[in-house]
PDB file of C-alpha atoms and ligand atoms in Angstrom:
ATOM      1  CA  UNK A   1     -24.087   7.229  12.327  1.00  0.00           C
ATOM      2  CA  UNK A   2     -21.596   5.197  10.358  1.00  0.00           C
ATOM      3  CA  UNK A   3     -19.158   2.866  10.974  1.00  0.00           C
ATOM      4  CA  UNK A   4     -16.078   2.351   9.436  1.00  0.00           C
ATOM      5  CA  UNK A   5     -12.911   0.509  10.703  1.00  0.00           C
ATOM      6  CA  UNK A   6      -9.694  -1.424  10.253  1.00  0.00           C
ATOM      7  CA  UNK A   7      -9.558  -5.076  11.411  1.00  0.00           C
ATOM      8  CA  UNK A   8      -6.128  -6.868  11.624  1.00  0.00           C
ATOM      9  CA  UNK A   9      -4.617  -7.780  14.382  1.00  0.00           C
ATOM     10  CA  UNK A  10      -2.234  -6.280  15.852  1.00  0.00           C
ATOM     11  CA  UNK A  11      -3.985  -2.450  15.194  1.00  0.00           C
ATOM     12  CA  UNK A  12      -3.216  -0.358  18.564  1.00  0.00           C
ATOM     13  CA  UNK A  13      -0.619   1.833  16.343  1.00  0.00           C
ATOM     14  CA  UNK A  14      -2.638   2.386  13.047  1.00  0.00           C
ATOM     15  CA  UNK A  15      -2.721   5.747  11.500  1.00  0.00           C
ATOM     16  CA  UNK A  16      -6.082   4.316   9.965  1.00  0.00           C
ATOM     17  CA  UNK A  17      -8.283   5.861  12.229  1.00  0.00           C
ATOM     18  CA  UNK A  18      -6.887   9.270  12.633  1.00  0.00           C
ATOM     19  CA  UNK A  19      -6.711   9.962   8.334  1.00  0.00           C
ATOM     20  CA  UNK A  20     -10.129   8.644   8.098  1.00  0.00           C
ATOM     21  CA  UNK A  21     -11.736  10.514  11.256  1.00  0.00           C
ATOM     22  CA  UNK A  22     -10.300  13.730   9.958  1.00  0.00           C
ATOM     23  CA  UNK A  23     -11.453  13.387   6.619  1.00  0.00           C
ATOM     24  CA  UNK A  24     -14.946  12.248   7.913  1.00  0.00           C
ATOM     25  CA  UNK A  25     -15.325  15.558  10.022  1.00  0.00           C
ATOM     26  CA  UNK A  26     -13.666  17.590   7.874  1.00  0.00           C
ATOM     27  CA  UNK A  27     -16.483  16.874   5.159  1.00  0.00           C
ATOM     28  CA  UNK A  28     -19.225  16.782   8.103  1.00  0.00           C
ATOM     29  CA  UNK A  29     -20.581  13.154   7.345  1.00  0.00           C
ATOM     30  CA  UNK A  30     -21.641  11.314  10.487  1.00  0.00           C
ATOM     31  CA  UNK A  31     -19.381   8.888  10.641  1.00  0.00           C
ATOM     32  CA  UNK A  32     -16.874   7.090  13.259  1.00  0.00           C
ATOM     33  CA  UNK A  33     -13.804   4.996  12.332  1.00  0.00           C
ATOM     34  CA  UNK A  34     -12.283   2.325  14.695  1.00  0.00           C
ATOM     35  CA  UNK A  35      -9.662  -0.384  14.953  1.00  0.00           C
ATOM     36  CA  UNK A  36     -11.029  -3.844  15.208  1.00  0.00           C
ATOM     37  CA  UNK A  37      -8.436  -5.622  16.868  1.00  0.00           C
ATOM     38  CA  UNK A  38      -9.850  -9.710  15.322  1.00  0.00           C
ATOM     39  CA  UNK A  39      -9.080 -13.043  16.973  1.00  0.00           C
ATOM     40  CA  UNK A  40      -7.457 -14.523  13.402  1.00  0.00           C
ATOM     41  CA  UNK A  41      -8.785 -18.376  14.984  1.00  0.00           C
ATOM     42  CA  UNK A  42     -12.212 -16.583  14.244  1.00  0.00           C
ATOM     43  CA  UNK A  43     -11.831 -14.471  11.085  1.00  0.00           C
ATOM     44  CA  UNK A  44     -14.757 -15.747   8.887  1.00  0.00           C
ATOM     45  CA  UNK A  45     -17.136 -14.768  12.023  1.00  0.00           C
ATOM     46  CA  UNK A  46     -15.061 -11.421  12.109  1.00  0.00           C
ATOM     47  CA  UNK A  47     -15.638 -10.609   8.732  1.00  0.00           C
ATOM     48  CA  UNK A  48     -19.677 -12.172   8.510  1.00  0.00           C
ATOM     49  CA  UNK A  49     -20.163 -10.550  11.737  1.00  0.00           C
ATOM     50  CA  UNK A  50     -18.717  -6.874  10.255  1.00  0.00           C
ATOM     51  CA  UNK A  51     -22.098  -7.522   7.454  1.00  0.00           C
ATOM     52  CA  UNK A  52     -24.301  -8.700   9.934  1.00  0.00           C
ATOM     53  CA  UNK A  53     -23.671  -5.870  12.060  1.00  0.00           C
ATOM     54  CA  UNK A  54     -24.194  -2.991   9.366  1.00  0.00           C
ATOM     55  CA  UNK A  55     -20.643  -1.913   9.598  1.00  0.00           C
ATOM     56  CA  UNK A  56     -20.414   0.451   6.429  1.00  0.00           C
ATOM     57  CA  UNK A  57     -16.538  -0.284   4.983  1.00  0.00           C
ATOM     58  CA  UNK A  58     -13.219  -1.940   6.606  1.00  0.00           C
ATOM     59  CA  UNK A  59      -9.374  -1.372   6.193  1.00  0.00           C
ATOM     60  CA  UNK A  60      -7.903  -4.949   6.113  1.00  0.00           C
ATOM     61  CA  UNK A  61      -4.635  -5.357   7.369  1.00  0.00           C
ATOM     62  CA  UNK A  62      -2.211  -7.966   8.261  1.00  0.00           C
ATOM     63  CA  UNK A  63      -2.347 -10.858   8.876  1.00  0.00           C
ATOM     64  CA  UNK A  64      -6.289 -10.771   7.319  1.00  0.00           C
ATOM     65  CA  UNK A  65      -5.331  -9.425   3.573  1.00  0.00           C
ATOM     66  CA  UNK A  66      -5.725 -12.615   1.998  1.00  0.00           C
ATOM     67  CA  UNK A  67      -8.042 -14.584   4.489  1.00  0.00           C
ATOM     68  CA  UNK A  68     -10.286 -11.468   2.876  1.00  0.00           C
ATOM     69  CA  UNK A  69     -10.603 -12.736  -0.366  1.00  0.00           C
ATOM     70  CA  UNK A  70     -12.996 -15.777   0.643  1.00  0.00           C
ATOM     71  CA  UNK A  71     -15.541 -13.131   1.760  1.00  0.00           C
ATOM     72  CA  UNK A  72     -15.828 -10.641  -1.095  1.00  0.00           C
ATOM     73  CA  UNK A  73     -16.630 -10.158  -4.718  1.00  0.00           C
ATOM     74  CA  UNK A  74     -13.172  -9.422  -5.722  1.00  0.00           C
ATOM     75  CA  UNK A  75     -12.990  -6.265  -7.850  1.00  0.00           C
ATOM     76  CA  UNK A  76     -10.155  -5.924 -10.779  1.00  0.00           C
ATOM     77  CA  UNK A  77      -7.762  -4.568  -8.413  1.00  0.00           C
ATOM     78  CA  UNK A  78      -8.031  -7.632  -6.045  1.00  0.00           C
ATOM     79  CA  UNK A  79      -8.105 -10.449  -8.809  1.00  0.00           C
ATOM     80  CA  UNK A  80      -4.410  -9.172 -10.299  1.00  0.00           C
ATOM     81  CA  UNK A  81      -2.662  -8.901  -6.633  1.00  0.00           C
ATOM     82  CA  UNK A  82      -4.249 -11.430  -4.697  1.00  0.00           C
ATOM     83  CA  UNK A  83      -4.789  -9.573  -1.279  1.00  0.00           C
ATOM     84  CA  UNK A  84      -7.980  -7.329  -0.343  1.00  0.00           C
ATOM     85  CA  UNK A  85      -6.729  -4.406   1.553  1.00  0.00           C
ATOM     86  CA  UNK A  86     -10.577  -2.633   1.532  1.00  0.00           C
ATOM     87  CA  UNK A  87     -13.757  -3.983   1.490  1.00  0.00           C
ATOM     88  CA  UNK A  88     -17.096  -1.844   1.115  1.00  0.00           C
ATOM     89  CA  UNK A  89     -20.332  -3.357   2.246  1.00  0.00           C
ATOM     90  CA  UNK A  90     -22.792  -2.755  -0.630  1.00  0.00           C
ATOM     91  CA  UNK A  91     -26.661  -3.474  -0.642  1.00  0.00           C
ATOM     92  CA  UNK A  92     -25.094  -6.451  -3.130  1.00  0.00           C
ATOM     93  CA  UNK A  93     -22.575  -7.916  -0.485  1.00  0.00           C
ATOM     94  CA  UNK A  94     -18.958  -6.978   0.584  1.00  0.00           C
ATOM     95  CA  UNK A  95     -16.600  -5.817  -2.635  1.00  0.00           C
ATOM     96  CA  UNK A  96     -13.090  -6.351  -1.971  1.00  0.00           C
ATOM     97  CA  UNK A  97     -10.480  -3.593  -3.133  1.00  0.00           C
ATOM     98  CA  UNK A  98      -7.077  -2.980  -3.377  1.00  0.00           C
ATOM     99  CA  UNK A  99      -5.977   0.156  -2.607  1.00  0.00           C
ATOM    100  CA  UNK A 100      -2.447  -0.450  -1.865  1.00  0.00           C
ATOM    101  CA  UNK A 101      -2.077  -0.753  -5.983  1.00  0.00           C
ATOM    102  CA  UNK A 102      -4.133   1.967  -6.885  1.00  0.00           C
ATOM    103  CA  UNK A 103      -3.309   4.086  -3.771  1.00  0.00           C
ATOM    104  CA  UNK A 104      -0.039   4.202  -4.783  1.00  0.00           C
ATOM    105  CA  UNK A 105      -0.417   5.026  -8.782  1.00  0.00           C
ATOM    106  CA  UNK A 106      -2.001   8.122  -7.119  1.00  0.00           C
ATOM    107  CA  UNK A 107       0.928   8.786  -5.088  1.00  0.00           C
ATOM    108  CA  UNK A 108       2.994   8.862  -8.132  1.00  0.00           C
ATOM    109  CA  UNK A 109       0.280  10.882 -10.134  1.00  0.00           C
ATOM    110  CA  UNK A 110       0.244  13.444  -7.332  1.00  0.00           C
ATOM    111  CA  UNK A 111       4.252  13.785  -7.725  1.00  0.00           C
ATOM    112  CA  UNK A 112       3.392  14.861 -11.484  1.00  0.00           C
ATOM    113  CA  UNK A 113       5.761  11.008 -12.238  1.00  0.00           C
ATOM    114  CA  UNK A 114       4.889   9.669 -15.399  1.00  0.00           C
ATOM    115  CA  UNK A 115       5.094   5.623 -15.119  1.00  0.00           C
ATOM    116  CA  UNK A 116       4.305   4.603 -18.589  1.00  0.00           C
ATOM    117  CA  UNK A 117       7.302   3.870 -20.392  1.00  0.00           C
ATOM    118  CA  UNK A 118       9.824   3.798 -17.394  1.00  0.00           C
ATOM    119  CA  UNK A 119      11.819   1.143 -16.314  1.00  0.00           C
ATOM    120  CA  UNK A 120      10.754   0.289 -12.864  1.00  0.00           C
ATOM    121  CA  UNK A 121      12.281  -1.849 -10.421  1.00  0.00           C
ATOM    122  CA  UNK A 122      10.897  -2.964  -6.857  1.00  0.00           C
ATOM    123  CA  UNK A 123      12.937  -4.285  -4.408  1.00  0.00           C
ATOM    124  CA  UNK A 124      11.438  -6.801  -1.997  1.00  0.00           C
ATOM    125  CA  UNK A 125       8.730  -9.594  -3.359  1.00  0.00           C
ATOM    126  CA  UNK A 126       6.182  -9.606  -0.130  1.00  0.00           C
ATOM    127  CA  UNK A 127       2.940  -8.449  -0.451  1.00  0.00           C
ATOM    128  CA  UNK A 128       3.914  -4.372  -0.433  1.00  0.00           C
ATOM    129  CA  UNK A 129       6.019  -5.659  -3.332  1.00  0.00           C
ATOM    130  CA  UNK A 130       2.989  -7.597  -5.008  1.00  0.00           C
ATOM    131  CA  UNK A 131       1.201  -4.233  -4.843  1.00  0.00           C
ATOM    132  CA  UNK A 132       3.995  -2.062  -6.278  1.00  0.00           C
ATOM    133  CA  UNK A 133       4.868  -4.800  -9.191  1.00  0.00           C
ATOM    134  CA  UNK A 134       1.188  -4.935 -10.177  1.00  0.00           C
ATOM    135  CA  UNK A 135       0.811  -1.299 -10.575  1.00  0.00           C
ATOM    136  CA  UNK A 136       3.594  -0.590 -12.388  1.00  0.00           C
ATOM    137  CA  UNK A 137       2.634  -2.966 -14.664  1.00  0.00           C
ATOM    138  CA  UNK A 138      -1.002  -1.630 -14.940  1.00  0.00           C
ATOM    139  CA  UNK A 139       0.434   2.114 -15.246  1.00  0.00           C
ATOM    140  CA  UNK A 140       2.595   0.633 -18.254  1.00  0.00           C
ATOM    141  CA  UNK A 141       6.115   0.517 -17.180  1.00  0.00           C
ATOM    142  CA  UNK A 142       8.760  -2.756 -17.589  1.00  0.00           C
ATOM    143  CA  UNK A 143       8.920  -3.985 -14.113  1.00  0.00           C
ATOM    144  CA  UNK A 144      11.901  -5.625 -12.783  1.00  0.00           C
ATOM    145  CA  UNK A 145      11.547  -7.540  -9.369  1.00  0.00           C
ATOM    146  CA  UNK A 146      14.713  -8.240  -7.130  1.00  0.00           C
ATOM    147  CA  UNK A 147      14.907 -10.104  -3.847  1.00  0.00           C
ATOM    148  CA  UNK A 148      17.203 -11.548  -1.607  1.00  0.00           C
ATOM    149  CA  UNK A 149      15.740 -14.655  -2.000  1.00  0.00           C
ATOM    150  CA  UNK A 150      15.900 -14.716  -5.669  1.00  0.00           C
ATOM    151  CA  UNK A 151      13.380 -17.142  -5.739  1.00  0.00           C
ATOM    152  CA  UNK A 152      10.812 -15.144  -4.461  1.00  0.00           C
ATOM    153  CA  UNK A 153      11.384 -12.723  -6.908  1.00  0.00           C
ATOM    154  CA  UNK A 154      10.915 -14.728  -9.796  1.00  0.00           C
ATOM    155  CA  UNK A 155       7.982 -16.070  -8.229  1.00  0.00           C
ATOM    156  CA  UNK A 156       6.535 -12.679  -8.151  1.00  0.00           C
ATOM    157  CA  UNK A 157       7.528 -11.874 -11.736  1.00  0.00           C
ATOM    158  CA  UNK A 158       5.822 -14.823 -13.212  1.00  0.00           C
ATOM    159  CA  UNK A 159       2.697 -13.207 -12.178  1.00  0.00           C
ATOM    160  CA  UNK A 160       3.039  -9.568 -13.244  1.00  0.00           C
ATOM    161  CA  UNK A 161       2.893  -9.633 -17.427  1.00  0.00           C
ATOM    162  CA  UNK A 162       6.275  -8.819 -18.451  1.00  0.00           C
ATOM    163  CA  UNK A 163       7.987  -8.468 -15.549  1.00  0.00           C
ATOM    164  CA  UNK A 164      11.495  -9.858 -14.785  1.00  0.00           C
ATOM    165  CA  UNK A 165      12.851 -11.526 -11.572  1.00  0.00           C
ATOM    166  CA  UNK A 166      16.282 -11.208 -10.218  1.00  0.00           C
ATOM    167  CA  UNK A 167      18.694 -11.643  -6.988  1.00  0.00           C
ATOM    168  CA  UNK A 168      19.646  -8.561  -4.937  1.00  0.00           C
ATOM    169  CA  UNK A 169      23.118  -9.100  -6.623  1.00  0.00           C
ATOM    170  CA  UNK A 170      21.950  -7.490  -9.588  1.00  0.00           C
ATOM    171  CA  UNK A 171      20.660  -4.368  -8.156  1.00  0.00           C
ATOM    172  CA  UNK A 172      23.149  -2.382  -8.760  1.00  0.00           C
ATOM    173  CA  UNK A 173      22.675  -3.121 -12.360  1.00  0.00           C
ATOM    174  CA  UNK A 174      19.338  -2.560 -12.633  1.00  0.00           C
ATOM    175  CA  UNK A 175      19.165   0.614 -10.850  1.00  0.00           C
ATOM    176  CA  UNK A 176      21.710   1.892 -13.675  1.00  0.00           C
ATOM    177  CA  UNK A 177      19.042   1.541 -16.257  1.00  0.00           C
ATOM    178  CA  UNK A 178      16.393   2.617 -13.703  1.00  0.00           C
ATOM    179  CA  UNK A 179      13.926   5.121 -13.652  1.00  0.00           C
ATOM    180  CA  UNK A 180      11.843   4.394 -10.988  1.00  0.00           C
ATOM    181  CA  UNK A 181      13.665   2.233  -7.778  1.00  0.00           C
ATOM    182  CA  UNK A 182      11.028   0.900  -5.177  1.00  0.00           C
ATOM    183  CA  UNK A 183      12.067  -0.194  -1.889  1.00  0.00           C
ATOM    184  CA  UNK A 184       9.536  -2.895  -0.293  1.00  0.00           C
ATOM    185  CA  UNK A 185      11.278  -4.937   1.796  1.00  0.00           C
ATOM    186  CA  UNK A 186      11.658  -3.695   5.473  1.00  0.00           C
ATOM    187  CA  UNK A 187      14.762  -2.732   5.273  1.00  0.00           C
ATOM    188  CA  UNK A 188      15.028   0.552   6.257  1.00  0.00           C
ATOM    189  CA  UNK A 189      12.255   0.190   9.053  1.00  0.00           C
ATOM    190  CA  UNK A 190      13.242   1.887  12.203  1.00  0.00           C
ATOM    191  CA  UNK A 191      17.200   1.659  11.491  1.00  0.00           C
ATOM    192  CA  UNK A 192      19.120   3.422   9.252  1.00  0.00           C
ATOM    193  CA  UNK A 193      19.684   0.041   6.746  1.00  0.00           C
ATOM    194  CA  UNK A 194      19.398   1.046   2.856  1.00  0.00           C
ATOM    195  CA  UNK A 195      18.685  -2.367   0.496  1.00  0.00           C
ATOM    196  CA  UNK A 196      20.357  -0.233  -1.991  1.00  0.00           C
ATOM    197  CA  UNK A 197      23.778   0.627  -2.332  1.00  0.00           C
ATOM    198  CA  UNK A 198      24.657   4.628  -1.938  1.00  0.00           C
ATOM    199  CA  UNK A 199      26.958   4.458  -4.764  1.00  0.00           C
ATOM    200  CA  UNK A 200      24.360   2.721  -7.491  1.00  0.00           C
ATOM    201  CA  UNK A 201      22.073   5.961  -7.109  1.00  0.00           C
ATOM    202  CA  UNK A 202      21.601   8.453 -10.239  1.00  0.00           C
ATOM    203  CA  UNK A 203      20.224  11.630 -10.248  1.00  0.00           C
ATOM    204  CA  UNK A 204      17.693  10.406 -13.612  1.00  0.00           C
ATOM    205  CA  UNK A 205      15.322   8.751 -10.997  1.00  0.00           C
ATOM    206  CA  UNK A 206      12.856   8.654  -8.728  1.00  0.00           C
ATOM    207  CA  UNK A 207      13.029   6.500  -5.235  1.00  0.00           C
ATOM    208  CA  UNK A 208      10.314   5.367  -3.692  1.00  0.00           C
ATOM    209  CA  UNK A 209       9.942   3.909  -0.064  1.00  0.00           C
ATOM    210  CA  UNK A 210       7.340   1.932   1.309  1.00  0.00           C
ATOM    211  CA  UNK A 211       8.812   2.145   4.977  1.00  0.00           C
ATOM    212  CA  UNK A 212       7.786   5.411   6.873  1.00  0.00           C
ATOM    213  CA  UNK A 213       9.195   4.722  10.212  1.00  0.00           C
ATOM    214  CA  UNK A 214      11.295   7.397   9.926  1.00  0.00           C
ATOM    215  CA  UNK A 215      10.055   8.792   6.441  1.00  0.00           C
ATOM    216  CA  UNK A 216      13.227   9.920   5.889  1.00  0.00           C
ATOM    217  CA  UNK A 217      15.117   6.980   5.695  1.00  0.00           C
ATOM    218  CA  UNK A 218      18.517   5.886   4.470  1.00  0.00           C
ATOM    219  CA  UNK A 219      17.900   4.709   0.933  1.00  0.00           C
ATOM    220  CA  UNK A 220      15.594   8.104   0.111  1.00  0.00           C
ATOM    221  CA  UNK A 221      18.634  10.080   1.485  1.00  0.00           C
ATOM    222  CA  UNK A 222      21.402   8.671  -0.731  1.00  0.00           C
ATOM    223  CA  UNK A 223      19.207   8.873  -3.186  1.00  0.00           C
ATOM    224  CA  UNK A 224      18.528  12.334  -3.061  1.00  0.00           C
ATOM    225  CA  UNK A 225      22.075  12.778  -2.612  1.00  0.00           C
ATOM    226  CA  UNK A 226      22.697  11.603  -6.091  1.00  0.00           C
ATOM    227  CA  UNK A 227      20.015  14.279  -7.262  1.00  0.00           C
ATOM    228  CA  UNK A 228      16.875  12.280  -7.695  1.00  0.00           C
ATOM    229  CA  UNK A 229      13.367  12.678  -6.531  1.00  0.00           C
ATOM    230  CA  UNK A 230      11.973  11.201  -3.573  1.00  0.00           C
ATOM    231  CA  UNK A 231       8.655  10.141  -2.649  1.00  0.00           C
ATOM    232  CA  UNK A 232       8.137   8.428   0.827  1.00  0.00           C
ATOM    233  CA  UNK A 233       5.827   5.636   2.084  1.00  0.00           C
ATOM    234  CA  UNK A 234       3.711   8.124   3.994  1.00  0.00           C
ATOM    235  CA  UNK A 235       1.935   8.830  -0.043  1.00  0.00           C
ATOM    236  CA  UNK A 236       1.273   5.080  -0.325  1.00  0.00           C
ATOM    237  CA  UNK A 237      -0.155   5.003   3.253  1.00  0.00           C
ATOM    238  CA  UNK A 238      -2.030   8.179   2.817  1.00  0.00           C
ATOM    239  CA  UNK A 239      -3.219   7.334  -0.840  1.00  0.00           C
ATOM    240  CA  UNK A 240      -4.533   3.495  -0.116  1.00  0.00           C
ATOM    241  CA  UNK A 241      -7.058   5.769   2.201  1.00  0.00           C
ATOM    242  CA  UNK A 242      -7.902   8.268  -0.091  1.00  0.00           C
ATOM    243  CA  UNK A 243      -9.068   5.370  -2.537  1.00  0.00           C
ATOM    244  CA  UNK A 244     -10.721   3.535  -0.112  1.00  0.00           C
ATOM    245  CA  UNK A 245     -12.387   6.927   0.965  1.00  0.00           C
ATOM    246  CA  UNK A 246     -13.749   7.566  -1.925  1.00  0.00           C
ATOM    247  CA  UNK A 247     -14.868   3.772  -2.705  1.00  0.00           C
ATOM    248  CA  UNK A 248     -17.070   3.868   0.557  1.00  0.00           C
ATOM    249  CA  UNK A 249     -18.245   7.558   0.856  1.00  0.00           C
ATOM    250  CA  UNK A 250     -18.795   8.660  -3.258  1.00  0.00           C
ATOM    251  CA  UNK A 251     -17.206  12.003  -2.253  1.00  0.00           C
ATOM    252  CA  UNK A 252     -13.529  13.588  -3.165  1.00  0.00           C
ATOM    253  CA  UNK A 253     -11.170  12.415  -0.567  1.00  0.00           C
ATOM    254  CA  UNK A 254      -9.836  16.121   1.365  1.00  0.00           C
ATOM    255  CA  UNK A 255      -6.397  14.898   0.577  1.00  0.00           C
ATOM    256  CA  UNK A 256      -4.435  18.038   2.241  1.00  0.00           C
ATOM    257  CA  UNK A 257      -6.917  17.563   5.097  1.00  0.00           C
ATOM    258  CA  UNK A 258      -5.836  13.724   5.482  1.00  0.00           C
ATOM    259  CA  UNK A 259      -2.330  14.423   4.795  1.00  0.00           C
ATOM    260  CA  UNK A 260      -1.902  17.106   7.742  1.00  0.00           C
ATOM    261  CA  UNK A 261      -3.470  14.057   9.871  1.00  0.00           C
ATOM    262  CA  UNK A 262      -1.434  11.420   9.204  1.00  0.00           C
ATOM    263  CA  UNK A 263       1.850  13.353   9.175  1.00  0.00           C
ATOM    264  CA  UNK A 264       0.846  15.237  12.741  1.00  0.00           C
ATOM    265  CA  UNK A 265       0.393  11.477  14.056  1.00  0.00           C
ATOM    266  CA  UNK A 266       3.804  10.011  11.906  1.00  0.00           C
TER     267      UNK A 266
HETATM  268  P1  ATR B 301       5.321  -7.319   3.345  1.00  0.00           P
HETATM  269  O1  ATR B 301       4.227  -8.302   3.127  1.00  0.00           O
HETATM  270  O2  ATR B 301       5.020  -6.240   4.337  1.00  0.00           O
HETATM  271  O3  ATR B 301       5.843  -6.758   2.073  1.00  0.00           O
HETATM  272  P2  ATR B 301       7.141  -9.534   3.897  1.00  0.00           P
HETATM  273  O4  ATR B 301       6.260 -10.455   3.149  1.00  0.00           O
HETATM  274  O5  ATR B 301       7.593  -9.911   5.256  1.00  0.00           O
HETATM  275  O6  ATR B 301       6.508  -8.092   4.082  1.00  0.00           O
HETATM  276  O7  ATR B 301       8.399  -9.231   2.980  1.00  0.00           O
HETATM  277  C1  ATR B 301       9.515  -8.611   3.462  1.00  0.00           C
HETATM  278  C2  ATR B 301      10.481  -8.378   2.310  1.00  0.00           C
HETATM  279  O8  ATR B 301      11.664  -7.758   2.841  1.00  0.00           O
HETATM  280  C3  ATR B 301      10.938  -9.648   1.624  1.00  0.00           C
HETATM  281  O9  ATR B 301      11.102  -9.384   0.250  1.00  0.00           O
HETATM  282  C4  ATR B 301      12.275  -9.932   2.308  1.00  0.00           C
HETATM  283  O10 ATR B 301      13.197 -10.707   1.543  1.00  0.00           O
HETATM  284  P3  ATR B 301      13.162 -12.321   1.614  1.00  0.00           P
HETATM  285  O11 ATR B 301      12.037 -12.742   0.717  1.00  0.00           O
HETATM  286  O12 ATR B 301      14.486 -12.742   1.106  1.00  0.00           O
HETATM  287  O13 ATR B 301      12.929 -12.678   3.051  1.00  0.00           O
HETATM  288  C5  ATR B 301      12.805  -8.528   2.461  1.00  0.00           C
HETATM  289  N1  ATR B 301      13.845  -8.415   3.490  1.00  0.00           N
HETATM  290  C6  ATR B 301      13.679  -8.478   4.817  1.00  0.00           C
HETATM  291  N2  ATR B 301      14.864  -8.313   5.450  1.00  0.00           N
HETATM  292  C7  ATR B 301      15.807  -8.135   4.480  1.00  0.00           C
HETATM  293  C8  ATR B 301      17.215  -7.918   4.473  1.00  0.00           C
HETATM  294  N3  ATR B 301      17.906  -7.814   5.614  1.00  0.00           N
HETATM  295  N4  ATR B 301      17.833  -7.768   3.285  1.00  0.00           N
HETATM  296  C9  ATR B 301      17.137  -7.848   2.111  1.00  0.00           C
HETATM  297  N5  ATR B 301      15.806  -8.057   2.049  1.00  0.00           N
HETATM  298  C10 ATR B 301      15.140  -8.210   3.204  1.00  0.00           C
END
C-alpha cells in the first residue's frame, strides 16, 4: 500500500485527506492518505524521517511551507514563490512543488478565464498572496499587489516581474481598471468582512477568494451583485490537490470525483 499525507501542524480539520482518499479509491490504487500532525522543534527529523520511512508524497502546510525548502530539490514552481506546498519522494530524493500557484491557474482555466493580458490585482501580500501574484505573472497578466501594510505589498511586488505594490487606499482605484480582483488576506474568514468596498465592484470582472469558510462570502457576493463572475477558494483548495495528484500518482486527477468530496466535507 501507499502512503500519502499532509504534515503541518495544526491538521485535525484538513480537507486533505478526504479529496485525496476519494480520488485514490475512486481510481482503485492502493493507497491511504493521512494527516501528520509534526512537532515544528523537530521538523528536519519530520521531513528525513517521511524518506526514511518510504512515505510516497506529502501536502505541506503551515507553519512547514518554507522550513520545506531545505529538504527538496526545488522545482520551477518552488524557486519563483519561495514556499513548497508538495513534495514527491522520487527514487532521486524529495522534489518540492508548488501547487498553490499552479493549482490555482487551473482553477481559472477550468472557469474558461483567460489571464493573459488582464489586469490583475491581489489583495493581501502573505504567502496565499505570494502564490496568486506569481501566477498571474506566469499566466501573463500585469499584477498589482495591495496591502494594508503597504509595505508588505511592495515587498511582494519587487519579487513578481512587473508587478506593482500599493496601500489598501488605492483599491478602489485599481479595481476600476481591474479585470481580475483576488482576495488573500483573511478577511472574509468566518465573518461576513469584505477587504473590498461594495461600491468599487464592476460587472467587467472576475473575483476571486481564497477564504472558503463560508465559500460564499461577503466580497464574492457584492461582487456578483455588480454582475461579475465569481470563483471561490474551494477551486484553489481543490486544484493545489489535483496538481499534486497528478505529480505523485502519473494519472488524471478525477476532478468531479474530488470536487463532490471536498464540498460534501466544506
Ligand atoms: P497567509 O500566509 O495565509 O496568506 P498571512 O501571512 O497571515 O496569511 O497574511 C494575511 C494577510 O491578510 C496579510 O496581507 C494581512 O495584511 P497585513 O500584512 O497588513 O497584516 C491581511 N489582513 C489580515 N487582516 C486584515 C484586515 N483586517 N484588513 C486588511 N488586511 C488584513
Amino acid at each position: 500500500m501507499d502512503v500519502y499525507g499532509i504534515i503541518g501542524n495544526p491538521v485535525e480539520h484538513s480537507l486533505s485527506p478526504p479529496l485525496h482518499q476519494a480520488a485514490f479509491d475512486h481510481l482503485g490504487i492502493d493507497a491511504r492518505f493521512v494527516t501528520f500532525e509534526a512537532d515544528p522543534d523537530r521538523i528536519e527529523e519530520a521531513f528525513r524521517g517521511a524518506e526514511a520511512l518510504g512515505i510516497d508524497g506529502l501536502t505541506v502546510t503551515l507553519p512547514f511551507k518554507h522550513d520545506a525548502y531545505e529538504f527538496v530539490d526545488p522545482e520551477e514552481s518552488v524557486e519563483r514563490v519561495g514556499a513548497v506546498n508538495t513534495i514527491d519522494f522520487t527514487d532521486d530524493g524529495p522534489i518540492g512543488y508548488n501547487t498553490d500557484m499552479t493549482g490555482t491557474l487551473r482553477a481559472f482555466e477550468h472557469h474558461d478565464v483567460e489571464l493573459d493580458g488582464t489586469n490583475a490585482v491581489v489583495v493581501g501580500a502573505g504567502g496565499a498572496a505570494r502564490a496568486l501574484a506569481f501566477g498571474f505573472e506566469e499566466a501573463g497578466a500585469d499584477v498589482a499587489v495591495t496591502n494594508r501594510t503597504e509595505s508588505k505589498a511592495h515587498d511582494l511586488a519587487e519579487d513578481v516581474p512587473g508587478a506593482t505594490g500599493h496601500g489598501l487606499d488605492e483599491l478602489p482605484d485599481l479595481m476600476a481598471e481591474a479585470d481580475v480582483v483576488a482576495n488573500a488576506t483573511s478577511v472574509g474568514l468566518e465573518s461576513d468582512e469584505s477587504v473590498a468596498p461594495a461600491d468599487a465592484w464592476h460587472g467587467d470582472c472576475v473575483a476571486f477568494d481564497a477564504v472558503y469558510k463560508p465559500l460564499e462570502t461577503r466580497f464574492l457576493g457584492d461582487a456578483a451583485a455588480a454582475g461579475a463572475q465569481t470563483i471561490d477558494g474551494a477551486w484553489m483548495l481543490l486544484f493545489q490537490g489535483v496538481d499534486a495528484f497528478e505529480t505523485w500518482t502519473g494519472e488524471d486527477a478525477p476532478v468531479d470525483v474530488m470536487n463532490e468530496a471536498l464540498r460534501s466535507h466544506l
